[in-house]
Amino acid sequence: MHLTNRQLFLKHVAQTSPAPIGLEIVKARGIYLYDAGGRAYIDFISGNSVSNIGHCHPAVVQAVQAQAEQYMFLMVYGEYVQSPQTLLAKDLCDLLPAHLNSVYYVNSGAEAVEGALKLAKRVTGRTEIICFRDAYHGSTHGALSVMGNEVFKQAFRPLLPGVKILEYNSVEDVLQHVSDKTAAVIVEPIASEKGYEPATSGFLQAIHAQCSRHGAMMILDEIQSGFGRSGSLFAFEQYGISPDILCLAKGMGGGMPIGCFISSHENMNAFTHDPVLGHINTFGGHPVCCAASLACLQVLQSENIIPSVHAKEQLIRQLLVHPAIKQVRGKGLMLALEFESAELNMAVVNRCIQHGLVADWFLFNDHAMRVTPPLTITEEEIRKACAIILSAIEG
Ligand SMILES: Cc1ncc(COP(=O)(O)O)c(C=O)c1O
């Protein structure tokens, strides 16, 4: 019996929800996804903050093709000199504060967090990790341990011991709990799955100061906020602080899977001894992904994309005024529309999809809809997308 792609998807591709969006996409370009029937959808979530420079940016496609012809996988992490890795690391480090000068490549956000947690434990010789209520850092065991939401954790215990969960944006909690026992404080500059609550400057500055005072590592998770989404290349630039360890992924690869954690050369050296090979992975820094990432970074810097984010945010805020929208929250093109109920939010999300705009809600906030279009979206496209959202609210 011949099964359709949809039937094969439901039968053989592991499902994590009883109601996947289930669009069958055959092509993607810029801000648009095209289904098997040739219908175009505006991707207003960028595949969840990945396609920051749009889908299939020609510079990324070209870099992928060129590198695939040279070589693809050669050797497990860290043994051979591979120019896509070295050139990307140099470009990243040149854009970061001087102490963030050593890049460890991985394949995803959760892996970046795993590596960062291990590094903090190894450098400090301590085990206590501080994280925040409703934080999301990934779904693997270490990352899940520092997730700030019990609903998603409880079925998988036991997890890492020594994890303390504090209130997001509570300076008081930070002052009270970060101590000489703390290995790391892991924090997002904009609490993503809570529905894009930006950190206050005082909060991130207090974490930074407390970590410095007590010799703990500040780990900043910019997996979602990085690569221009918040309106600067990295959100921390807007806060007057810099972390000890920076975690990146998602938008980093221009659509290819790559992540990294970045720290000082001195800190990273901890992985070279006692034991040697302190953090191992096979595919991290895949040359094709690094080439794609290098092209993506160059596009972000050369095409005036990041400086345009603020005006696009303002336009969305100006257009999305409706009594049903209780609040537009967030920074840059990392915005959340807060509705008065989960029912209304879900109805709006579903109607948006029916009207040709891909929308989604948040893991820990079912009252809010995410607005995270590609940063390359034009003013005209924003107007079109917002008109779809407003008509979806009207029903
Ligand atoms: C803030 C944040 N951290 C970590 C992760 C985990 O990244 P990945 O899904 O690539 O493992 C995500 C993914 O949504 C995220 O939004």
Coordinates of N, CA and C and ligand atoms in Angstrom, one line a residue, residues 108-110 136-138 188 192-193 221 223-224 250, ligand 1:
S108 N 24.1 21.8 18.5 CA 22.8 22.3 18.9 C 22.9 23.2 20.1
G109 N 21.8 23.8 20.5 CA 21.8 24.7 21.6 C 22.0 23.9 22.9
A110 N 21.3 22.8 23.0 CA 21.4 22.0 24.3 C 22.8 21.5 24.5
Y136 N 14.4 28.2 29.7 CA 14.5 27.0 28.8 C 15.9 27.0 28.3
H137 N 16.6 25.9 28.5 CA 18.0 25.8 27.9 C 18.2 24.6 27.1
G138 N 17.2 23.8 26.8 CA 17.3 22.6 26.0 C 16.7 21.4 26.7
E188 N 19.2 33.6 30.5 CA 18.9 34.1 29.2 C 18.7 35.6 29.3
S192 N 13.0 33.3 27.1 CA 12.4 33.0 25.8 C 11.0 32.3 26.0
E193 N 11.0 31.1 26.6 CA 9.8 30.3 26.6 C 8.8 30.8 27.6
D221 N 22.9 32.4 28.0 CA 22.3 31.6 26.9 C 21.7 32.6 25.9
I223 N 21.2 31.5 22.8 CA 20.8 30.6 21.7 C 19.7 31.1 20.9
Q224 N 18.8 31.8 21.5 CA 17.6 32.3 20.7 C 17.8 33.8 20.4
K250 N 21.0 28.0 17.0 CA 19.9 28.5 16.2 C 20.3 29.3 15.0
Ligands
LIG1 C1 17.1 29.9 24.9 C2 17.3 28.5 24.4 N1 18.3 27.8 24.9 C3 18.6 26.5 24.5 C4 17.8 25.9 23.5 C5 18.1 24.5 23.0 O1 18.5 24.5 21.7 P1 18.4 23.2 20.8 O2 16.9 23.0 20.6 O3 19.1 23.5 19.6 O4 19.0 22.1 21.6 C6 16.7 26.6 22.9 C7 15.9 26.0 21.9 O5 14.7 26.4 21.7 C8 16.5 28.0 23.4 O6 15.5 28.7 22.9

